[in-house]
Amino acid sequence: MAITRRTSIRYLLACALILYILLVMLPVLVQPKLFTLGTAVLFTLSIVGGESWTSYVYRPWCYKYECCMDDWIPGNTTALALSLKEQLYGQHLVHKTIIAAIRGHLDNPEPPHPLVISFHGPTGTGKNYVSKIIAESMFREGLKSKYVHLRISTKHYPHRSDIKQYRKQIEHLISSKVADCQRQLFIFDEVENMPPGLLDSFRPFLDYQESIDGVDYRKSIFVFLSNIAAYAISNYTMNHYLDGNKREDIKLRDVEALIMKQAFNDKDTGMQHSRLLDSYLVSHFIPFLPLEIRHVRQCVNTELKARGFRQDESITEAVIEELQFYGPSRDAEIFALKGCKNVVEKLNLVTYEKFGYTENMYRKKNDEL
């Protein structure tokens, strides 16, 4: 019995060794130039580490170069929630909606259609900033990822007469990228400046269907940014304030209805009478509310911290004095006209003019205190 058992063990070990050699040599036959000692090491780790490491065995270049796999596309909603909490101010509707929408989409192995989010609000309220945070939490390379695509209407689609050409460009962009990897993030900025009708080019890719020509688009995410309905959002927020209500009591459903109506009816804008709207293919219309003075102060303090400065109330208030605010009266100008958009420039001005320091000089002086 001992001999039989010993023989069986040797036989199993021999089989395992042969299988190991065959699988390690497979990448060599397919991509001989890419074979290194690391390939063998990675395969060994795959036995211990599971499927994640196995992916590197058959595609060893993915250890260094970005690939369509979880290690490169982690979809870290925990990091997303933390970044929004620490870096975005005064936007409770954005916090709640973004986290729930993206987490629900990523957790669903077969979502009904791509996640389509439309950001609306005044300038400087965080629309571009949140897009950046989404990209950084979903992709290891952030906005630099080859799976993240940013298009700006005034740059990429400036002329109404070229709408046919733009439609082909958009269709090629979406179809070719998703065919390569289903996890894509498409960001379209300044949608209000899109030629009317161009947005309808997205409809086939955003509709409720499993695939088009064998390509499944349902795991991709589309983000539209615009100032459409900015006035309606600001006016609603102002009236809410004048009625003595708390900002945090504003409900998404109330503002979302305003955005949808304005977006559909606004003349000469990218969303006017768009089929995406009347087909209800936009998952969420998310309002970015006008920022109050208290929120701008937070932006200033965050910028000070990022530069390595100590928090200095005199600097913060000096920056506030340089910015423009509006409200129901001169004595109640609580909303920032440009949000936090000019905070960096005004901080540069204050630290130099008020204290006589450039940024580097102030940093040095601050270290000496």
mmCIF file of C-alpha atoms in Angstrom, residues 304-305 308-312 315 362 366-369:
data_model
loop_
_atom_site.group_PDB
_atom_site.id
_atom_site.type_symbol
_atom_site.label_atom_id
_atom_site.label_comp_id
_atom_site.label_asym_id
_atom_site.label_seq_id
_atom_site.Cartn_x
_atom_site.Cartn_y
_atom_site.Cartn_z
ATOM 1 C CA LEU A 304 -4.173 76.491 1.369
ATOM 2 C CA LYS A 305 -3.724 72.967 2.703
ATOM 3 C CA GLY A 308 1.317 73.281 2.419
ATOM 4 C CA PHE A 309 0.163 76.498 4.129
ATOM 5 C CA ARG A 310 -1.191 76.704 7.613
ATOM 6 C CA GLN A 311 -4.844 77.641 7.805
ATOM 7 C CA ASP A 312 -4.962 81.413 8.113
ATOM 8 C CA ILE A 315 -5.950 85.000 4.142
ATOM 9 C CA TYR A 362 5.138 82.192 1.778
ATOM 10 C CA ASN A 366 5.431 79.505 7.005
ATOM 11 C CA ASP A 367 8.034 76.802 7.735
ATOM 12 C CA GLU A 368 10.029 79.243 9.822
ATOM 13 C CA LEU A 369 7.084 80.072 12.094
#
